[in-house]
mmCIF file of C-alpha atoms in Angstrom:
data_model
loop_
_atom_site.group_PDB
_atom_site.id
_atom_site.type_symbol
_atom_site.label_atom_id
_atom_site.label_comp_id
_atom_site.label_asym_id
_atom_site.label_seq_id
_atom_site.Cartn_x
_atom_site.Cartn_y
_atom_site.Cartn_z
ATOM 1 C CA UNK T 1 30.358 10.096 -11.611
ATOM 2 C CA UNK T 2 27.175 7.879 -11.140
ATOM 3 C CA UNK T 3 28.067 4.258 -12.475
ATOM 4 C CA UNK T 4 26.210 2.342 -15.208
ATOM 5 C CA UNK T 5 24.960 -0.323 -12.509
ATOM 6 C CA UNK T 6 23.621 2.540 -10.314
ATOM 7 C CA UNK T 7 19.832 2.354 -8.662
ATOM 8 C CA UNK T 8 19.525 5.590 -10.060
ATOM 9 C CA UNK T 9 19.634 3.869 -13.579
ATOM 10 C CA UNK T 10 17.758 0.347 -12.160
ATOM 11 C CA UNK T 11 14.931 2.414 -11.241
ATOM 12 C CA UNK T 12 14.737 4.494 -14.765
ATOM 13 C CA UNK T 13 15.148 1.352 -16.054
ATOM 14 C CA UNK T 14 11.957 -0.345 -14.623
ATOM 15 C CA UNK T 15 10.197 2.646 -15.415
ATOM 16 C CA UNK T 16 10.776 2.615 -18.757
ATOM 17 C CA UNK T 17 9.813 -0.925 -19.323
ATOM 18 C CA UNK T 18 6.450 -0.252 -17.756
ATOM 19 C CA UNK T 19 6.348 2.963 -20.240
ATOM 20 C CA UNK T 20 7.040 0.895 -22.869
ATOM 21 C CA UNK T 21 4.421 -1.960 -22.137
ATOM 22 C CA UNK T 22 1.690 0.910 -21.832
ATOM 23 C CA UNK T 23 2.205 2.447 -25.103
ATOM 24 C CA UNK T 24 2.630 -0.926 -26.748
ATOM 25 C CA UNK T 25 -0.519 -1.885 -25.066
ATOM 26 C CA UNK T 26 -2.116 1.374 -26.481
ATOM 27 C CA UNK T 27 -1.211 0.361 -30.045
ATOM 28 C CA UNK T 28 -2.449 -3.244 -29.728
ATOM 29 C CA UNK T 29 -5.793 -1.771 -28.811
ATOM 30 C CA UNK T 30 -6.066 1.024 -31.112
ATOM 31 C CA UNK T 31 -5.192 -1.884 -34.286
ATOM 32 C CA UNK T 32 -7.399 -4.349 -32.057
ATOM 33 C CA UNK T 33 -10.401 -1.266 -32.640
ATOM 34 C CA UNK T 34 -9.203 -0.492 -36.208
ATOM 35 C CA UNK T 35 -9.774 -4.374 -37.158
ATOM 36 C CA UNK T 36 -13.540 -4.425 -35.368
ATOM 37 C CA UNK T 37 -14.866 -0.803 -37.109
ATOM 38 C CA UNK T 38 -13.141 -2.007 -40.281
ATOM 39 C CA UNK T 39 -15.110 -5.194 -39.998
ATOM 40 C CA UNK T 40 -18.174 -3.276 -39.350
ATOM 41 C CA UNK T 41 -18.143 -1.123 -41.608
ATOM 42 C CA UNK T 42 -20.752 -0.451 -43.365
ATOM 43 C CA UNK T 43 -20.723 3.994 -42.977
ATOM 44 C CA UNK T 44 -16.438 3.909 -43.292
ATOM 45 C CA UNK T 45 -16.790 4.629 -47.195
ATOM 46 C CA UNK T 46 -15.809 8.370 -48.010
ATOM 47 C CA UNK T 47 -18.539 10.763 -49.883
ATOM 48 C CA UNK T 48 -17.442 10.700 -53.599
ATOM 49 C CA UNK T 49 -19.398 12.984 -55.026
ATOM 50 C CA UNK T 50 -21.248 10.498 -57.318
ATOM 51 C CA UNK T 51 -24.625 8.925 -57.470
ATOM 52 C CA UNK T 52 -24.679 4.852 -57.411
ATOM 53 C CA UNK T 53 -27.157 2.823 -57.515
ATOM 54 C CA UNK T 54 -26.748 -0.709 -56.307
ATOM 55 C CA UNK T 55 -27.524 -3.381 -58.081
ATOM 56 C CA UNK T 56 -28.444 -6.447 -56.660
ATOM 57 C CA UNK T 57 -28.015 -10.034 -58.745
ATOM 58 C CA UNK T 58 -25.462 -8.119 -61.265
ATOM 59 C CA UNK K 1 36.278 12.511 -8.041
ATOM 60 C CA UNK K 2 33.876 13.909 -5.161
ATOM 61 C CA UNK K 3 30.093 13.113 -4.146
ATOM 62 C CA UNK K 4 27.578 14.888 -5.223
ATOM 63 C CA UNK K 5 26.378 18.043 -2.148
ATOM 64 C CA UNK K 6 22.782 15.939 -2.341
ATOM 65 C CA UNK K 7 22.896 12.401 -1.598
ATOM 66 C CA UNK K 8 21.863 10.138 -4.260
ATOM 67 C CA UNK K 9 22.314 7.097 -1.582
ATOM 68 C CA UNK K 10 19.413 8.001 0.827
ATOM 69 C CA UNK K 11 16.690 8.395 -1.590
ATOM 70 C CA UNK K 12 14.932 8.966 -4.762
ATOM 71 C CA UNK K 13 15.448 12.603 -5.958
ATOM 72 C CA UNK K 14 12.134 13.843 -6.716
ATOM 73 C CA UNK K 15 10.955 13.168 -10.240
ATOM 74 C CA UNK K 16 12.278 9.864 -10.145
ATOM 75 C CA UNK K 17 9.021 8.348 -9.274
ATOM 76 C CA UNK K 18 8.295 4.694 -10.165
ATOM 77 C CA UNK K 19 5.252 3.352 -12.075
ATOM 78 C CA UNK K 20 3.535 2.530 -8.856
ATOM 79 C CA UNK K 21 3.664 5.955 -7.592
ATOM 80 C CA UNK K 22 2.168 7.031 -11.009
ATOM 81 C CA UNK K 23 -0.391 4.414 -10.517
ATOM 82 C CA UNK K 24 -1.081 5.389 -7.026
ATOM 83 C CA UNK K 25 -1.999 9.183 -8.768
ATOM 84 C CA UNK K 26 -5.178 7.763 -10.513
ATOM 85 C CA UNK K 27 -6.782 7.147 -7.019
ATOM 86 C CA UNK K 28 -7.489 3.276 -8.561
ATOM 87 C CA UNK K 29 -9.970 2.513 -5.482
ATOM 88 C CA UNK K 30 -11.593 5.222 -7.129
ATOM 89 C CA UNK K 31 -11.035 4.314 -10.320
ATOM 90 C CA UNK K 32 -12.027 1.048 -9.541
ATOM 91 C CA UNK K 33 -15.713 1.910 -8.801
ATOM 92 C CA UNK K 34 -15.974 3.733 -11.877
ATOM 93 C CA UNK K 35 -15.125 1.188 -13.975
ATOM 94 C CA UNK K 36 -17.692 -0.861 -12.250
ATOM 95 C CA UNK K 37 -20.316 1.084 -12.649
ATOM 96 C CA UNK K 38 -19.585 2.557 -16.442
ATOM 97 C CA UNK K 39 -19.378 -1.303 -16.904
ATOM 98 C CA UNK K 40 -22.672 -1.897 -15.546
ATOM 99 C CA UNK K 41 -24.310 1.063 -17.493
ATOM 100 C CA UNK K 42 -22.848 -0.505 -20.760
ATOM 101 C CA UNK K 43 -23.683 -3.969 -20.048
ATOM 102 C CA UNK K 44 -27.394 -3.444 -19.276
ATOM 103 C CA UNK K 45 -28.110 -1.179 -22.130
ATOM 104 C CA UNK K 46 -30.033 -2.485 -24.318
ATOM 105 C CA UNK K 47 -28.106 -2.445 -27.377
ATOM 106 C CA UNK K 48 -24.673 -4.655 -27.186
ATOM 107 C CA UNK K 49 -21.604 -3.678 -27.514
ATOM 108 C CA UNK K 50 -18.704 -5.625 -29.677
ATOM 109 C CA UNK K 51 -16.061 -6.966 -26.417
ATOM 110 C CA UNK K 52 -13.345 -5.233 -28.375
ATOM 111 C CA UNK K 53 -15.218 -1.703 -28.542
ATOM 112 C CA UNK K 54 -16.299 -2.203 -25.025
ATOM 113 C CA UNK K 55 -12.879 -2.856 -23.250
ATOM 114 C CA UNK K 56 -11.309 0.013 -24.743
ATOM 115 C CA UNK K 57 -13.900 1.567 -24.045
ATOM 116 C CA UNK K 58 -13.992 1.154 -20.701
ATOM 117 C CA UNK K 59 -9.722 1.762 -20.562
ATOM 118 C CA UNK K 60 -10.755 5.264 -21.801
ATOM 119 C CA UNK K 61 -12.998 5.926 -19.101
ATOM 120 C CA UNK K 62 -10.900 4.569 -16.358
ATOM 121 C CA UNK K 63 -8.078 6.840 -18.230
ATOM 122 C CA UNK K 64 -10.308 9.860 -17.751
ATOM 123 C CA UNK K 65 -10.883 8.922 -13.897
ATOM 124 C CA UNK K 66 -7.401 8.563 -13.362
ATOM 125 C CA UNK K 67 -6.746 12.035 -14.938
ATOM 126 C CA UNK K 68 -9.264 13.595 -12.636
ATOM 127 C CA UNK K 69 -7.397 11.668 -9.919
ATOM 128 C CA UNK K 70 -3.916 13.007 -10.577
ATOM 129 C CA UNK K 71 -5.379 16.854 -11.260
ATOM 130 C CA UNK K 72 -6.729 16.513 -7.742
ATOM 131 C CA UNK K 73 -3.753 15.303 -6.106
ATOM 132 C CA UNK K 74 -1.938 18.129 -7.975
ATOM 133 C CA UNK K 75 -4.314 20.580 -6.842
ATOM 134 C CA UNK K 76 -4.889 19.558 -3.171
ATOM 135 C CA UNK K 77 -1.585 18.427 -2.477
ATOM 136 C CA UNK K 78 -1.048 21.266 0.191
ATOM 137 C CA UNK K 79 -4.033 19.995 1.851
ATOM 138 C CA UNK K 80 -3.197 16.205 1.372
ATOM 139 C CA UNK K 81 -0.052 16.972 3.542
ATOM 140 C CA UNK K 82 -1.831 17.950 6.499
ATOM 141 C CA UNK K 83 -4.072 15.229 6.971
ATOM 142 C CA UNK K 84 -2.899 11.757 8.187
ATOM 143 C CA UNK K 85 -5.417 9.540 5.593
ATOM 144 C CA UNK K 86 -3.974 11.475 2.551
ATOM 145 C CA UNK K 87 -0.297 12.243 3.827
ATOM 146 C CA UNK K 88 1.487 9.360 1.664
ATOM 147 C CA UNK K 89 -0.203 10.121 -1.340
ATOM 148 C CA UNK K 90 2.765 10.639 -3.973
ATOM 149 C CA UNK K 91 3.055 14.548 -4.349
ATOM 150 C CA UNK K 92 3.080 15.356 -0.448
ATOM 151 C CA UNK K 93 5.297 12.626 0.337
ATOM 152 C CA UNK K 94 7.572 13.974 -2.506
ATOM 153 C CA UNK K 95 7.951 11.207 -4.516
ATOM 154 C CA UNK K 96 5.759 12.818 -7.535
ATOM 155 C CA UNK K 97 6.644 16.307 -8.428
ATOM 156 C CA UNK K 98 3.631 18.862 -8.296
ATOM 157 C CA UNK K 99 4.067 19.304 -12.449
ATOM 158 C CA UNK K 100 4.817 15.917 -13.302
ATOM 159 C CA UNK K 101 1.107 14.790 -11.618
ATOM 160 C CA UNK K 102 -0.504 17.958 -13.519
ATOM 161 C CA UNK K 103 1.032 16.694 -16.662
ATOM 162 C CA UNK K 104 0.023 13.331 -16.314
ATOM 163 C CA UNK K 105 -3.305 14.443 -15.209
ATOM 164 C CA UNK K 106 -3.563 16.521 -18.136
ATOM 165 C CA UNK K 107 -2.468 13.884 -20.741
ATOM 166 C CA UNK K 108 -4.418 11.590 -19.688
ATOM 167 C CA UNK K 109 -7.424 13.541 -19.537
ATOM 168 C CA UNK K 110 -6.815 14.351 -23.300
ATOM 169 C CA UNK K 111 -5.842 10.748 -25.173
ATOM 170 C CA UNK K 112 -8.620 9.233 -23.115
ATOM 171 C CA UNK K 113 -11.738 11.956 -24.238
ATOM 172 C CA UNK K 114 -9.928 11.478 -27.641
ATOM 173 C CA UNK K 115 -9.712 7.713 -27.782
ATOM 174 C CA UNK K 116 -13.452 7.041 -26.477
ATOM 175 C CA UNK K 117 -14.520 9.875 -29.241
ATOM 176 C CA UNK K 118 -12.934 7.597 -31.927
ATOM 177 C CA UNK K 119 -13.877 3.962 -30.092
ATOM 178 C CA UNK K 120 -17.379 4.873 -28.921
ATOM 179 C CA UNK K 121 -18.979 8.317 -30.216
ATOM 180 C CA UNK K 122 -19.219 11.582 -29.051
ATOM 181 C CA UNK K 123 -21.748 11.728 -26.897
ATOM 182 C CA UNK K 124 -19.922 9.152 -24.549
ATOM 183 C CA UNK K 125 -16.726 11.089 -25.289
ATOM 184 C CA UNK K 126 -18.471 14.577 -24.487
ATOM 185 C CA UNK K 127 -19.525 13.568 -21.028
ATOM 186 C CA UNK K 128 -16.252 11.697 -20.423
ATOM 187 C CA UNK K 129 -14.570 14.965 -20.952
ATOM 188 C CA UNK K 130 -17.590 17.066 -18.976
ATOM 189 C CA UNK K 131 -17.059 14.355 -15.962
ATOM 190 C CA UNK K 132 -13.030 15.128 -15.799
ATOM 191 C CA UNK K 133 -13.795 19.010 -16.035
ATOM 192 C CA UNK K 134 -16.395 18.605 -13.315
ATOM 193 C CA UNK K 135 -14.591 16.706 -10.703
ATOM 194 C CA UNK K 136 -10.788 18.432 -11.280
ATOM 195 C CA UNK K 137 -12.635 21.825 -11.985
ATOM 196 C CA UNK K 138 -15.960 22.290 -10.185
ATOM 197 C CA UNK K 139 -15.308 19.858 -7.124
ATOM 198 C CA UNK K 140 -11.745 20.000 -6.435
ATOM 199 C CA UNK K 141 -10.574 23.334 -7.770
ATOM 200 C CA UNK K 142 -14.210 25.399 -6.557
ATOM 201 C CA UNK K 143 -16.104 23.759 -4.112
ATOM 202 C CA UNK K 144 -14.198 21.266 -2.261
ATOM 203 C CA UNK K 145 -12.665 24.446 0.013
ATOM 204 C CA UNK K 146 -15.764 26.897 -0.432
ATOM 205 C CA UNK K 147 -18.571 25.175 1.130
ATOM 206 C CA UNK K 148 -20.357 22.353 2.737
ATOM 207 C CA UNK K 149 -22.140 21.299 -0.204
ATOM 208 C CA UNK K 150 -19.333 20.549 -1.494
ATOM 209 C CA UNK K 151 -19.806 16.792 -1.993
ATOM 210 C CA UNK K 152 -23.386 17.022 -2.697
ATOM 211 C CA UNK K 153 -22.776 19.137 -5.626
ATOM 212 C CA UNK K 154 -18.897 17.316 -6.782
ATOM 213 C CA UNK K 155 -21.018 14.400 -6.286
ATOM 214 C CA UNK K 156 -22.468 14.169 -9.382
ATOM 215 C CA UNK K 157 -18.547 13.435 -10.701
ATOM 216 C CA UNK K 158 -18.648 10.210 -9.151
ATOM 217 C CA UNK K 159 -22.605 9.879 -11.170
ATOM 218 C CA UNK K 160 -22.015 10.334 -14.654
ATOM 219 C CA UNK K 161 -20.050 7.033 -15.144
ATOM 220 C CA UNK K 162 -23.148 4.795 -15.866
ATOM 221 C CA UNK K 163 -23.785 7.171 -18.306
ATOM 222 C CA UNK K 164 -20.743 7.283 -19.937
ATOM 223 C CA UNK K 165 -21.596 3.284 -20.812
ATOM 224 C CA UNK K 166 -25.113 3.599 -21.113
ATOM 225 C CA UNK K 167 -23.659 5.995 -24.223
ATOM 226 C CA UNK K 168 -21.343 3.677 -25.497
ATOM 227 C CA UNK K 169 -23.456 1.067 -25.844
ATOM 228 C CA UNK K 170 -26.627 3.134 -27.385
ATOM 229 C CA UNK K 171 -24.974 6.484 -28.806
ATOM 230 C CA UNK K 172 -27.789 8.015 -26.461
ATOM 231 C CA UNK K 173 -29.521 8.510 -22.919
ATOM 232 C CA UNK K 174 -32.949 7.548 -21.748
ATOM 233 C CA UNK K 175 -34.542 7.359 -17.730
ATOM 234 C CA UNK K 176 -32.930 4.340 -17.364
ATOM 235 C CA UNK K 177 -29.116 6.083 -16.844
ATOM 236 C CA UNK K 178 -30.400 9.062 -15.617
ATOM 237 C CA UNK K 179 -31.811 6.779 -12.698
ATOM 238 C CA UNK K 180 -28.686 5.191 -12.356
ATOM 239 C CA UNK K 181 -27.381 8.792 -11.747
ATOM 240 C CA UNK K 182 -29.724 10.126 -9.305
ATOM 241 C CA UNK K 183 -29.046 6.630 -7.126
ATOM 242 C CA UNK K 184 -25.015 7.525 -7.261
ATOM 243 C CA UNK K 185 -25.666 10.943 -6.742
ATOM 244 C CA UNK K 186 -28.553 10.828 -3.621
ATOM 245 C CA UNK K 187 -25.857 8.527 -2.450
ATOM 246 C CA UNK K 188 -22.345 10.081 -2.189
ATOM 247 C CA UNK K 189 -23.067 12.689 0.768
ATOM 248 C CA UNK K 190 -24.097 10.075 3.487
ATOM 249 C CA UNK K 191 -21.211 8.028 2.618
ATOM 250 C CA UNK K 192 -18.461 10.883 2.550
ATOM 251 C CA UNK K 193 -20.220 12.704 5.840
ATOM 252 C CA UNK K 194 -20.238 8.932 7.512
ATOM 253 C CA UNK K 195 -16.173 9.252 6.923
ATOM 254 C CA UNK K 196 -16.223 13.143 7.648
ATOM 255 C CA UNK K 197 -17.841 12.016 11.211
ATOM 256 C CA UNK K 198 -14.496 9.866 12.197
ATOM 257 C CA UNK K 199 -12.284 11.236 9.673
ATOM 258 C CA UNK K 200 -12.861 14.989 11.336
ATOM 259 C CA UNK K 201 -10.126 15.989 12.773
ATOM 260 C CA UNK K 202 -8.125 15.493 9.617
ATOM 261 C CA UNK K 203 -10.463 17.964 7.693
ATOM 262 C CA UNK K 204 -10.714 20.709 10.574
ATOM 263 C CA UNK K 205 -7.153 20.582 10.262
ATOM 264 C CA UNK K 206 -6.573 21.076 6.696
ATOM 265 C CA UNK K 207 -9.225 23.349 6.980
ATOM 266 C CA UNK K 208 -11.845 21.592 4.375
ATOM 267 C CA UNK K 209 -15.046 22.430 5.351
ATOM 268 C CA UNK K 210 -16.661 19.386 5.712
ATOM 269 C CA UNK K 211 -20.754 19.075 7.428
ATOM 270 C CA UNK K 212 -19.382 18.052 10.692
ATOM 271 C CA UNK K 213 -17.107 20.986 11.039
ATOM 272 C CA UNK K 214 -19.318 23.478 9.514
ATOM 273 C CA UNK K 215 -23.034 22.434 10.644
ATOM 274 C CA UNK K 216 -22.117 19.829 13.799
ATOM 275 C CA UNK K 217 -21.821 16.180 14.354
ATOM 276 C CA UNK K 218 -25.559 16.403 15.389
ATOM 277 C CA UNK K 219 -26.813 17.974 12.293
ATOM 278 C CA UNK K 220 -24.455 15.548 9.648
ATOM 279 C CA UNK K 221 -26.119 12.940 11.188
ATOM 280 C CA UNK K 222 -29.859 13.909 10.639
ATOM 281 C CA UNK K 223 -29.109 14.967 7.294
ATOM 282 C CA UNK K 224 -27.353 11.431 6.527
ATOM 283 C CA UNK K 225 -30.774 9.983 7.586
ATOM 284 C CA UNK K 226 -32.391 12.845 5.007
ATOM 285 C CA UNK K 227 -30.667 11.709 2.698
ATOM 286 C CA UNK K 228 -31.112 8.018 2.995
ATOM 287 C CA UNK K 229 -34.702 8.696 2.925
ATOM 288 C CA UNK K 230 -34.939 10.174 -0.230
ATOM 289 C CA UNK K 231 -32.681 7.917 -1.576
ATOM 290 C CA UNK K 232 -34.508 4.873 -0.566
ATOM 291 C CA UNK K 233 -37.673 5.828 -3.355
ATOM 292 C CA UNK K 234 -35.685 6.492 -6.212
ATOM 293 C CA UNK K 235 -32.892 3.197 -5.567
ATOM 294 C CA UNK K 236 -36.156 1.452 -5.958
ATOM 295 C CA UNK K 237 -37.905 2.618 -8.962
ATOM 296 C CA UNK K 238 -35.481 1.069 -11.567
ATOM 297 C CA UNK K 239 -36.889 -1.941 -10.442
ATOM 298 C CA UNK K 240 -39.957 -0.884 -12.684
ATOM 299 C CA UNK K 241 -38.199 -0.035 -15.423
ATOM 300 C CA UNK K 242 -36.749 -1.930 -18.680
ATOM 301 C CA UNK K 243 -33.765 -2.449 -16.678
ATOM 302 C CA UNK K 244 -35.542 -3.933 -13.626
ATOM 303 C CA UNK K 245 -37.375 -7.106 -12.337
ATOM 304 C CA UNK K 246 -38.246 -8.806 -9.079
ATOM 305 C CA UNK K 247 -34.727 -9.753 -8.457
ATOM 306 C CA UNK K 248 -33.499 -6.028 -8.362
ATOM 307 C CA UNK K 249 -36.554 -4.948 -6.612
ATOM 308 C CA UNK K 250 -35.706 -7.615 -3.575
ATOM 309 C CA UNK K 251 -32.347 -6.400 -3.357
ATOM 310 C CA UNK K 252 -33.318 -3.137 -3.099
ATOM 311 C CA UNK K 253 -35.939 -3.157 -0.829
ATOM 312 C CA UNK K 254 -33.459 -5.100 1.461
ATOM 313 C CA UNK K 255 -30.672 -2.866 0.543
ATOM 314 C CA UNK K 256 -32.466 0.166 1.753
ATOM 315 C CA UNK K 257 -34.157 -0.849 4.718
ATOM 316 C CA UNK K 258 -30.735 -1.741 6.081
ATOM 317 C CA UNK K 259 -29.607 1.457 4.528
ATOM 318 C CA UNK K 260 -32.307 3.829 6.237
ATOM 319 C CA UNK K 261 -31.839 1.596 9.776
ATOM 320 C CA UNK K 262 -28.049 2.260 9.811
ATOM 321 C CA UNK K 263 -28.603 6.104 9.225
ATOM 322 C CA UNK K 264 -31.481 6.009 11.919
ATOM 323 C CA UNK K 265 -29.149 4.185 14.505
ATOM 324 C CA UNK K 266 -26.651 6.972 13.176
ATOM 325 C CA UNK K 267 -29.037 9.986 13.584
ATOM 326 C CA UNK K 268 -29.610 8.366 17.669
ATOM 327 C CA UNK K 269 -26.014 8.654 18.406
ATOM 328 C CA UNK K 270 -24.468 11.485 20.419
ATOM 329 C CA UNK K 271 -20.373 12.693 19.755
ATOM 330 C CA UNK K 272 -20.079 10.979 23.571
ATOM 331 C CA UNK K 273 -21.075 7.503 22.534
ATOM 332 C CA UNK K 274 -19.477 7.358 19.305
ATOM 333 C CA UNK K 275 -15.829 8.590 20.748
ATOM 334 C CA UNK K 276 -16.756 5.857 23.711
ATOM 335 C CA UNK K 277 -16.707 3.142 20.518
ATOM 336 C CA UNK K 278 -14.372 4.881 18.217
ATOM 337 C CA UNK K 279 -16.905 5.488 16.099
ATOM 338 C CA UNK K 280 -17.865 1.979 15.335
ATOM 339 C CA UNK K 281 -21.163 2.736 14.519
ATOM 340 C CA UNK K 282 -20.086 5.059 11.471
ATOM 341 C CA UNK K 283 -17.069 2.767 10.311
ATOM 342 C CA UNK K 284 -19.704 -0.016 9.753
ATOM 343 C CA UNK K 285 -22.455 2.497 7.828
ATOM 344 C CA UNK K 286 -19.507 3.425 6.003
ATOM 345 C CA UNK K 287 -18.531 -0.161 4.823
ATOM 346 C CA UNK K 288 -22.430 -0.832 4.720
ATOM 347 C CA UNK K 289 -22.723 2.407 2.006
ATOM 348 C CA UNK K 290 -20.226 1.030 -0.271
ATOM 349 C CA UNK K 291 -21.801 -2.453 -0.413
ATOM 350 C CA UNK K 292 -25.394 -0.717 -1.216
ATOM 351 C CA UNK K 293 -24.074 0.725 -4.053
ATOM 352 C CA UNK K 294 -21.831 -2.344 -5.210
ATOM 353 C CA UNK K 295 -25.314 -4.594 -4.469
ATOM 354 C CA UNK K 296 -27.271 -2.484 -6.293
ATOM 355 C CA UNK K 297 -25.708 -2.436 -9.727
ATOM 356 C CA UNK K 298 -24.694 -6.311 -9.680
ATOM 357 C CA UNK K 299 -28.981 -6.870 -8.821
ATOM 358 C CA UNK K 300 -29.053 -4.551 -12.127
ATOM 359 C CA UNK K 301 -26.668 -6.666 -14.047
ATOM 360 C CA UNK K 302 -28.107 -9.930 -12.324
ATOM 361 C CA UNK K 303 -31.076 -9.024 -14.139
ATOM 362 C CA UNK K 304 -29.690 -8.235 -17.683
ATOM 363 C CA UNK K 305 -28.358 -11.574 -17.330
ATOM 364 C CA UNK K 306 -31.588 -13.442 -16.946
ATOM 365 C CA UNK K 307 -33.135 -11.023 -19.563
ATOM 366 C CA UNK K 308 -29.822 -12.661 -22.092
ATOM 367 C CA UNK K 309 -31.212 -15.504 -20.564
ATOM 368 C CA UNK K 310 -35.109 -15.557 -21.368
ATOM 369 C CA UNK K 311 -35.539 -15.607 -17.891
ATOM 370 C CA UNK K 312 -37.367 -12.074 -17.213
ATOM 371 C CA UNK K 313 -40.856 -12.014 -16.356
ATOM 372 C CA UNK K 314 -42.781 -10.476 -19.628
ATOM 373 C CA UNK K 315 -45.776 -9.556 -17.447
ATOM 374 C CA UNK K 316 -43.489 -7.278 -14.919
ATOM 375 C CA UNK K 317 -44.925 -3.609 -14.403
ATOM 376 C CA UNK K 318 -42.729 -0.759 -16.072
ATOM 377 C CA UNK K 319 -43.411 2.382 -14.665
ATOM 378 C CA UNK K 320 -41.413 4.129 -16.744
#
């Protein structure tokens, strides 16, 4: 039976963490994108179907 | 309670890989001049990029060149065992498995076409995905056993990567990438057949047929100097475009003239004299080709920095 404290489980261990820091890292950057298009963004509004007009000093 | 029949004690059971070896799949030398260069492309576009849009930007692309990197070491790993430059690479020294570096490659490949479609736009995204195809597909998969050419064709892999920024930065392609291209492309074969010259026993043994084996030491060396004449011309003419100046065109007149000396000393040499040296002559041309290319895109982003900087002559000639 392999014990708790085996290298076997040190090694998974370390691997994990690093597979955890990547995907964390992944999500930082994909709300670190979301925040800079969301800033810019002047095309993100859906179509709606209906015609506007904009009207400026209203 | 008994042992195990296969000893956990000696070593790692295969699949138990750590991050490193997973790291060591994306061929990061590799990965590392493709980042450069993308960088570059993106940089001295024309239109700017936001620094958020642009790192993650560039993480997708050096995603997509470490997929191609794994999918190659999957696929060549048979070949990887036999010679001694490629031997400790993680799947022939059995610390990867086979499917575990095809999965990886293949993930990769996928979240990081995906990603830069979402980050950048499609056209970057579409030749992100074209570049992994080529080099896993067309270079390592078709040609890389079948012929010669091999790395003059596959070479254009290692080109598209200025492009790839270029895109990012203007959702588009003008003469200025396509340049940038041609330069990486004209350039690859003299520096792999430089290697193939002392690296040739290693590919007549795994049987890849490389110029020297196929054509002769003799004839790999004339063609390097070929190609290092053709390549001097068209290194030079981004000089007189919107992304040159007189600082790139210094550099590369330099670069090139030490370029086309190295492959002329190179093109004098017999097998005799450069087994006498151990092939000093070609280790050096081989160090001297990566710094060409390395010199040639920081002249290009030398120059985009005086342009930030007001600094660029307004009077300078653009050919194109």
């Amino acid at each position: 039976m392999l014990s708790p404290e085996h290298d076997l489980h040190r090694r998974r261990r370390g691997r994990n963490a690093s597979l955890a820091l990547v995907l964390g890292g992944f999500v930082l950057l994909v709300f670190a994108v979301t925040i800079v298009k969301l800033s810019n963004g002047g095309q993100i509004r859906g179509f709606d179907h209906t015609p506007e007009t904009l009207v400026v000093g209203q | 309670m008994t042992e195990p029949a296969w000893d956990i004690y000696a070593e790692a059971p295969r699949g138990e890989a750590q991050m490193r070896d997973y790291f060591a799949l994306l061929k990061p030398r590799v990965m590392s001049l493709v980042v450069f260069t993308a960088a570059v492309g993106m940089l001295i576009a024309p239109v700017g990029v936001h620094p958020v849009i642009a790192f993650a930007s560039i993480l997708c692309i050096a995603a997509g060149a470490g997929a191609s990197g794994a999918l190659n070491m999957w696929w060549d790993a048979d070949i990887d065992a036999l010679m001694r430059r490629t031997a400790s690479r993680p799947v022939p020294a059995g610390r990867v498995a086979p499917d575990e570096a095809l999965g990886l490659g293949v993930g990769l490949a996928l979240i990081s076409v995906m990603s830069l479609f979402l980050f950048a736009n499609p056209l970057a995204a579409g030749i992100l995905a074209f570049t992994i195809f080529y080099y896993a597909v067309i270079y390592t998969v078709w040609l890389k056993r079948l012929t010669p050419q091999n790395i003059v064709i596959g070479g254009a892999a290692g080109a598209f990567p200025p492009l790839i920024g270029w895109a990012v930065a203007t959702g588009g392609l003008s003469i200025e990438p396509v340049l940038l291209f041609a330069i990486i492309f004209m350039w690859t074969p003299p520096h792999f057949w430089a290697l193939a010259l002392f690296a040739d026993t290693d590919y007549r043994r795994a049987g890849v047929p490389m110029m020297p084996a196929v054509a002769g030491a003799a004839r790999t060396r004339v063609l390097i100097l070929g190609y290092a004449l053709v390549l001097a011309p068209i290194a030079i003419l981004p000089a007189f475009t919107a992304i040159g100046g007189p600082l790139y065109l210094a550099a590369a007149l330099v670069l090139n003239l030490r370029f086309v000396l190295g492959a002329w000393r190179l093109a004098r040499r017999d097998e005799a004299a450069a087994r006498a040296d151990g092939f000093a002559v070609e280790k050096s041309f081989f160090g001297l080709s990566i710094v060409y290319l390395f010199a040639h895109f920081l002249a290009l982003l030398a120059e985009a920095g005086l342009g930030a900087a007001g600094l660029r002559l307004a009077d300078w000639p653009q050919l194109l």
